[in-house]
Coordinates of C-alpha atoms and ligand atoms in Angstrom, one line a residue:
M1 CA 0.0 0.0 0.0
R2 CA 1.3 3.3 -1.0
D3 CA 0.5 5.3 2.1
L4 CA 2.4 2.9 4.2
E5 CA 5.5 3.5 2.1
T6 CA 5.0 7.2 2.4
F7 CA 4.8 6.9 6.2
Q8 CA 7.8 4.7 6.2
A9 CA 9.8 7.2 4.2
A10 CA 8.6 10.2 6.3
L11 CA 9.5 8.5 9.5
E12 CA 12.9 7.6 8.0
L13 CA 12.6 4.1 9.3
K14 CA 15.5 1.8 8.6
Q15 CA 15.6 -2.0 8.6
P16 CA 14.5 -4.1 10.3
W17 CA 11.8 -1.5 11.2
F18 CA 8.9 -1.0 8.8
V19 CA 5.4 0.4 8.8
A20 CA 3.0 -2.5 9.0
G21 CA -0.3 -0.7 9.0
S22 CA -2.2 2.4 9.7
R23 CA -5.6 3.4 11.1
F24 CA -7.2 6.8 10.5
D25 CA -10.1 7.9 12.6
A26 CA -11.4 11.2 11.3
A27 CA -14.1 11.6 14.0
A28 CA -11.5 11.1 16.7
R29 CA -9.0 13.2 14.7
R30 CA -6.4 10.5 15.3
L31 CA -4.0 8.7 13.1
E32 CA -2.3 5.5 14.3
I33 CA 0.7 4.1 12.6
D34 CA 1.9 0.6 13.4
I35 CA 5.6 -0.2 13.2
S36 CA 7.0 -3.7 13.2
F37 CA 10.3 -5.4 12.6
A38 CA 11.1 -8.1 10.2
N39 CA 10.7 -11.7 11.3
G40 CA 14.0 -13.2 12.5
A41 CA 15.6 -9.8 12.9
R42 CA 18.4 -9.5 15.3
F43 CA 19.2 -6.4 17.4
T44 CA 22.2 -4.9 19.2
C45 CA 22.2 -5.3 23.0
P46 CA 21.3 -1.9 24.5
S47 CA 23.6 -2.6 27.5
C48 CA 26.9 -3.9 26.1
G49 CA 26.5 -3.2 22.4
A50 CA 26.8 -6.8 21.4
A51 CA 25.5 -7.2 17.8
E52 CA 23.0 -9.8 16.4
C53 CA 21.2 -10.7 19.6
P54 CA 18.1 -12.9 19.1
V55 CA 14.6 -11.6 20.0
H56 CA 13.3 -13.0 23.3
D57 CA 9.8 -11.5 23.3
A58 CA 8.2 -8.2 22.4
R59 CA 5.9 -5.6 24.1
L60 CA 3.5 -3.2 22.5
L61 CA 4.3 0.5 23.1
T62 CA 2.8 3.8 21.9
W63 CA 4.3 7.2 21.3
R64 CA 2.8 10.6 20.5
H65 CA 4.3 11.9 17.2
L66 CA 4.0 15.2 15.4
D67 CA 0.4 15.8 14.3
F68 CA -0.6 14.8 10.8
W69 CA -2.2 18.2 9.9
Q70 CA -5.0 18.5 12.5
H71 CA -4.9 14.9 13.6
E72 CA -3.0 13.6 16.6
T73 CA -0.6 11.0 15.4
H74 CA 0.5 8.0 17.5
L75 CA 3.1 5.4 16.6
T76 CA 2.6 1.9 17.9
A77 CA 5.3 -0.7 17.9
R78 CA 6.1 -4.1 19.2
V79 CA 9.4 -3.4 20.9
P80 CA 11.5 -6.5 21.3
R81 CA 13.6 -7.7 24.2
V82 CA 16.8 -9.4 23.2
R83 CA 18.7 -12.2 24.8
C84 CA 22.3 -11.2 25.2
D85 CA 24.8 -13.8 26.2
A86 CA 26.5 -11.3 28.6
C87 CA 23.6 -9.2 29.9
G88 CA 20.6 -11.5 29.8
V89 CA 17.2 -10.2 28.6
K90 CA 17.2 -6.5 27.6
K91 CA 14.7 -4.2 25.9
V92 CA 16.1 -2.7 22.8
S93 CA 16.1 1.1 22.2
V94 CA 14.0 2.3 19.3
P95 CA 15.5 4.9 16.9
W96 CA 12.5 7.3 17.1
A97 CA 12.1 7.9 20.8
R98 CA 14.1 8.2 24.0
E99 CA 14.0 5.3 26.4
G100 CA 11.0 5.6 28.7
S101 CA 9.4 8.5 26.9
G102 CA 5.9 8.5 25.5
F103 CA 6.8 11.0 22.8
T104 CA 8.9 10.6 19.7
L105 CA 12.1 12.6 19.3
L106 CA 10.5 14.8 16.8
F107 CA 7.6 15.5 19.1
D108 CA 10.2 16.3 21.8
A109 CA 11.8 18.8 19.4
Y110 CA 8.5 20.3 18.6
V111 CA 7.7 20.8 22.4
M112 CA 11.1 22.4 23.0
D113 CA 10.5 24.7 20.0
M114 CA 7.0 25.7 21.2
I115 CA 8.2 26.7 24.7
T116 CA 10.6 29.2 23.3
G117 CA 7.6 31.2 22.4
M118 CA 5.0 30.5 25.1
P119 CA 4.5 29.4 28.7
V120 CA 4.6 25.7 29.3
A121 CA 1.0 25.6 30.5
V122 CA -0.1 27.1 27.2
A123 CA 2.0 24.8 25.1
A124 CA 0.5 21.8 27.1
R125 CA -3.0 23.0 26.4
M126 CA -2.2 23.5 22.7
V127 CA -0.9 20.0 22.2
G128 CA -3.6 18.5 24.5
E129 CA -1.1 16.9 27.0
H130 CA -0.8 17.4 30.7
D131 CA 1.9 19.9 31.5
T132 CA 3.8 17.4 33.7
R133 CA 4.6 15.4 30.6
L134 CA 6.0 18.5 28.9
W135 CA 8.1 19.4 32.0
R136 CA 9.5 15.9 31.9
V137 CA 10.7 16.5 28.3
I138 CA 12.2 19.9 29.2
R139 CA 14.0 18.6 32.2
H140 CA 15.5 15.7 30.2
Y141 CA 17.1 18.0 27.6
V142 CA 18.2 20.6 30.1
D143 CA 19.7 18.0 32.4
A144 CA 21.5 16.4 29.5
A145 CA 22.9 19.7 28.3
R146 CA 23.9 20.7 31.8
A147 CA 25.7 17.3 32.2
R148 CA 27.8 18.2 29.2
A149 CA 28.4 21.9 30.2
D150 CA 32.1 22.8 30.8
H151 CA 32.6 25.3 33.6
S152 CA 36.4 25.2 33.5
G153 CA 38.1 28.6 33.7
I154 CA 35.2 30.3 35.7
S155 CA 36.8 33.0 37.8
R156 CA 34.3 35.8 38.3
V157 CA 30.9 35.0 39.7
A158 CA 27.9 36.9 41.0
F159 CA 25.1 35.5 43.1
D160 CA 21.8 36.6 44.2
E161 CA 18.6 35.2 45.5
T162 CA 15.1 35.5 44.0
A163 CA 11.7 34.5 45.3
A164 CA 10.5 31.4 43.6
R165 CA 7.0 32.0 44.7
R166 CA 5.5 35.1 46.2
G167 CA 6.5 35.3 49.9
H168 CA 8.2 31.9 50.3
D169 CA 10.7 29.6 48.7
Y170 CA 13.9 31.2 47.4
V171 CA 16.3 30.0 44.8
S172 CA 19.9 31.4 44.6
L173 CA 21.4 32.1 41.2
F174 CA 25.1 31.8 40.5
V175 CA 26.1 33.8 37.4
N176 CA 29.3 33.7 35.3
L177 CA 30.1 37.4 35.1
D178 CA 32.2 37.0 32.0
R179 CA 29.4 35.4 29.9
S180 CA 26.2 36.6 31.6
Q181 CA 25.3 33.0 32.1
V182 CA 23.5 31.3 34.9
L183 CA 25.9 28.5 36.0
F184 CA 23.9 27.0 38.9
V185 CA 20.6 27.5 40.6
A186 CA 20.3 26.3 44.3
D187 CA 17.3 25.9 46.5
G188 CA 17.3 28.4 49.4
K189 CA 19.4 31.4 50.1
D190 CA 21.7 30.2 53.0
A191 CA 25.5 29.8 53.1
A192 CA 25.1 26.1 52.1
T193 CA 24.0 27.2 48.6
V194 CA 27.5 28.5 48.0
G195 CA 28.8 25.0 48.9
A196 CA 26.4 23.4 46.5
F197 CA 27.6 25.8 43.8
A198 CA 31.3 24.9 44.6
D199 CA 30.5 21.2 44.3
D200 CA 28.6 21.7 41.0
L201 CA 31.5 23.8 39.7
T202 CA 33.9 21.0 40.4
E203 CA 31.6 18.5 38.7
H204 CA 31.7 20.6 35.6
G205 CA 35.5 20.8 35.4
G206 CA 35.8 24.1 37.3
D207 CA 37.8 24.9 40.4
P208 CA 36.3 26.7 43.4
A209 CA 39.8 27.9 44.3
A210 CA 40.1 29.6 40.9
V211 CA 37.1 31.9 41.6
C212 CA 38.9 35.1 42.5
E213 CA 36.0 37.7 42.3
V214 CA 32.5 37.4 43.7
C215 CA 29.8 40.0 43.5
I216 CA 27.0 39.7 46.1
D217 CA 24.6 41.7 48.2
M218 CA 25.4 42.2 51.9
S219 CA 23.7 39.0 53.1
T220 CA 25.6 37.4 55.9
A221 CA 24.8 34.0 54.4
F222 CA 26.5 34.7 51.1
I223 CA 29.5 36.3 52.9
K224 CA 29.9 33.3 55.1
G225 CA 29.3 30.9 52.2
T226 CA 32.0 32.7 50.1
A227 CA 34.6 32.5 52.9
A228 CA 33.9 28.8 53.5
H229 CA 33.6 27.5 49.9
L230 CA 35.3 30.0 47.6
P231 CA 38.4 30.7 49.7
Q232 CA 40.4 32.7 47.1
A233 CA 37.5 35.1 46.2
A234 CA 37.5 38.8 47.0
I235 CA 34.1 40.2 47.5
T236 CA 32.6 43.2 45.7
F237 CA 29.3 44.3 47.2
D238 CA 26.7 45.0 44.5
K239 CA 26.3 48.7 43.9
F240 CA 22.5 48.4 43.5
H241 CA 22.1 46.8 46.9
A242 CA 24.4 49.3 48.6
V243 CA 22.5 52.2 47.3
K244 CA 19.2 50.5 48.2
I245 CA 20.3 50.3 51.9
V246 CA 20.8 54.1 52.0
N247 CA 17.6 54.7 50.0
D248 CA 15.6 52.5 52.4
A249 CA 17.0 54.6 55.3
V250 CA 15.7 57.8 53.5
D251 CA 12.3 56.2 53.3
D252 CA 12.4 55.4 57.1
V253 CA 13.3 59.0 57.9
R254 CA 10.4 60.2 55.7
R255 CA 7.9 57.9 57.2
A256 CA 8.8 59.0 60.8
E257 CA 8.8 62.7 59.9
Q258 CA 5.6 62.6 58.0
K259 CA 3.6 62.2 61.2
S260 CA 4.6 65.8 62.2
R261 CA 5.0 67.3 58.7
P262 CA 1.9 66.7 56.6
E263 CA 3.4 68.3 53.6
L264 CA 5.4 65.1 53.1
T265 CA 2.3 63.1 52.4
H266 CA 2.5 61.5 48.9
S267 CA 6.1 62.6 48.5
R268 CA 7.5 59.1 48.9
Y269 CA 8.7 58.3 45.4
A270 CA 10.0 61.8 44.8
W271 CA 12.7 61.1 47.4
L272 CA 13.4 57.6 46.3
K273 CA 13.7 57.8 42.5
N274 CA 16.7 58.9 40.7
E275 CA 16.6 62.4 39.3
S276 CA 16.2 61.3 35.7
N277 CA 13.2 59.1 36.5
L278 CA 11.1 61.7 38.2
S279 CA 7.8 62.8 36.7
A280 CA 7.2 66.5 36.3
G281 CA 4.9 66.5 39.4
Q282 CA 7.5 64.7 41.5
R283 CA 10.2 67.1 40.4
E284 CA 8.1 70.0 41.5
T285 CA 7.3 68.3 44.9
L286 CA 11.0 67.7 45.3
N287 CA 12.0 71.2 44.4
S288 CA 9.7 72.8 46.9
L289 CA 10.2 70.3 49.7
S290 CA 14.0 70.1 49.4
Q291 CA 14.2 73.8 50.2
R292 CA 12.5 73.4 53.6
N293 CA 14.2 72.4 56.7
L294 CA 13.2 68.8 56.7
K295 CA 15.0 65.8 58.0
T296 CA 13.9 63.9 55.0
A297 CA 15.6 66.5 52.7
R298 CA 18.9 66.0 54.6
A299 CA 18.6 62.3 54.4
W300 CA 17.9 62.6 50.7
Q301 CA 21.1 64.7 50.3
M302 CA 23.0 62.0 51.9
R303 CA 21.7 59.4 49.5
L304 CA 22.6 61.6 46.5
T305 CA 26.1 62.0 47.9
F306 CA 26.4 58.3 48.6
Q307 CA 25.7 57.7 44.9
E308 CA 28.5 60.2 44.0
F309 CA 30.8 57.7 45.7
Y310 CA 30.4 55.5 42.6
Q311 CA 31.4 58.4 40.3
Q312 CA 34.8 58.9 41.9
Q313 CA 37.7 58.5 39.6
S314 CA 39.6 55.9 41.5
R315 CA 39.7 53.9 44.8
E316 CA 42.2 56.5 46.1
D317 CA 39.6 59.3 45.6
A318 CA 36.7 57.1 46.7
A319 CA 38.1 56.0 50.1
P320 CA 38.4 59.5 51.6
F321 CA 35.1 60.5 50.0
L322 CA 33.3 57.6 51.7
K323 CA 35.0 58.4 55.0
K324 CA 33.6 61.9 54.9
W325 CA 30.2 60.6 54.0
Y326 CA 30.3 58.2 56.9
F327 CA 31.2 61.0 59.3
W328 CA 28.4 63.1 58.0
A329 CA 25.8 60.3 58.1
T330 CA 26.8 59.1 61.6
H331 CA 26.6 62.7 62.9
S332 CA 23.2 63.4 61.3
R333 CA 21.2 62.5 64.4
L334 CA 18.9 60.6 62.0
P335 CA 18.8 57.0 63.4
P336 CA 18.0 55.2 60.1
M337 CA 20.9 57.1 58.3
I338 CA 23.3 56.2 61.2
D339 CA 22.3 52.5 60.9
A340 CA 22.8 52.6 57.1
A341 CA 26.2 54.2 57.5
R342 CA 27.2 51.5 60.0
T343 CA 26.1 48.8 57.7
I344 CA 28.3 50.4 55.0
K345 CA 31.1 50.6 57.4
R346 CA 30.9 46.9 58.3
H347 CA 31.2 46.1 54.6
W348 CA 33.8 48.8 53.8
D349 CA 36.3 46.8 51.8
G350 CA 33.8 45.1 49.6
I351 CA 32.1 48.5 48.9
L352 CA 35.4 50.1 48.0
R353 CA 36.4 47.1 45.9
W354 CA 33.8 48.2 43.4
H355 CA 36.4 50.8 42.3
D356 CA 38.8 47.9 41.5
T357 CA 36.4 45.6 39.7
H358 CA 33.7 47.8 38.3
I359 CA 31.4 44.8 38.2
A360 CA 28.4 46.2 36.3
N361 CA 24.9 46.0 37.6
G362 CA 23.8 45.6 34.1
I363 CA 24.8 42.0 34.0
L364 CA 22.8 41.2 37.1
E365 CA 19.9 43.2 35.9
G366 CA 20.0 41.5 32.5
I367 CA 20.0 38.1 34.2
N368 CA 17.2 39.1 36.5
S369 CA 15.0 40.1 33.6
L370 CA 15.7 36.6 32.0
V371 CA 14.7 35.0 35.3
Q372 CA 11.5 37.0 35.3
A373 CA 10.9 35.7 31.8
A374 CA 11.6 32.1 33.1
K375 CA 9.1 32.6 35.9
A376 CA 6.5 33.7 33.4
K377 CA 7.2 30.7 31.2
A378 CA 7.1 28.4 34.1
R379 CA 3.9 29.8 35.6
G380 CA 2.2 27.1 37.6
Y381 CA 5.4 25.1 37.5
R382 CA 4.5 22.9 40.5
T383 CA 8.0 22.2 41.7
S384 CA 11.2 24.3 42.0
R385 CA 12.8 21.6 39.8
N386 CA 10.8 22.9 36.9
L387 CA 11.5 26.5 37.6
K388 CA 15.2 25.7 37.8
A389 CA 15.1 23.9 34.5
M390 CA 13.4 26.9 32.9
I391 CA 16.0 29.3 34.3
Y392 CA 18.8 27.1 32.9
L393 CA 17.0 26.9 29.5
I394 CA 16.5 30.7 29.2
A395 CA 19.6 32.0 31.0
G396 CA 22.1 29.1 31.1
K397 CA 23.5 29.4 27.6
L398 CA 23.2 25.6 27.3
N399 CA 23.8 23.6 24.2
I400 CA 20.5 21.7 23.9
L401 CA 20.8 18.8 21.5
L402 CA 17.6 17.8 19.7
S403 CA 17.0 15.3 16.9
T404 CA 15.3 17.1 14.1
Ligands
ZN261 ZN1 24.6 -7.2 26.4

């Protein structure tokens, strides 16, 4: 029959496999193709590779294949188990599907292609499969690509945590600063995550002792973890996080002062935003309020000056500049600013080190926007395993190998 030959050619089946029959059910929108193998065929042992093993028995299996136009297509085959002299009875591997998968390789590739353009849940709905089956496909290809990934020569790393779900569950990301690539995602945000990263780095041909630069926020956990697991690394505290500590202190001053100075009502964002991001209204508010004798205005001046620290020409200029700022802030009689200044003081070297390394926020921000995209794609992802797989897929610069 001609259509069987067509199917056989389209599936690129090679001996001893052939298309033995097909059933088309228009009402059910389903096409079933039966694959069989020639009588007396012999197969290679899947365990040891011994050729010409005789068939012991066979079991009927089914795989979802690429749709035939609007019709779901399923392949059915009797898959033999062979008798190997060395290994005993073993199920052979079929050339059109991965072991244990209910999808063909081409369907896998189709799924992996679909999810580049849409959330997994949407792709699952479109192909009429439960999303857990699609996640299994994604995890397989991501895990395989990660297993091959070479992390030798990694020397500059940033890490940061992100909430996996609103309010609870964190994952920590370890980023290669030289390639803007997520190397590792750990559950949690404690010091042990750094140890897990160091182990993973070793498994991928890297060397924790070769990591010489680390960029982190001021979390005690990451500082401890770095000291314990990346012993040669010098720490640069992330500029964004340092400025945020001072900015949060400005907000605390404003909140306390607002109780006695009603003119501060609704002025919150005018104080917190950077000059260039202010709306016309906010600019006006700021112009008028900053002229008055307000604690908030003084705190805001301190924040602006703290940011100028990052514009200093060199570490030699920056160190005395920061010292003066520290003196000013700690003598301000504004408790939140004093606390912020003390936090800066406790992290002095890592803050100054920015002037040696100039580790750019842009890299972390770029990664963060990729992670947000991964979260959107993984919406309703059920387990952090799936979220991690999606982060690797989007931000890991992996070499995913698909049969197409
Ligand atoms: Zn064998």
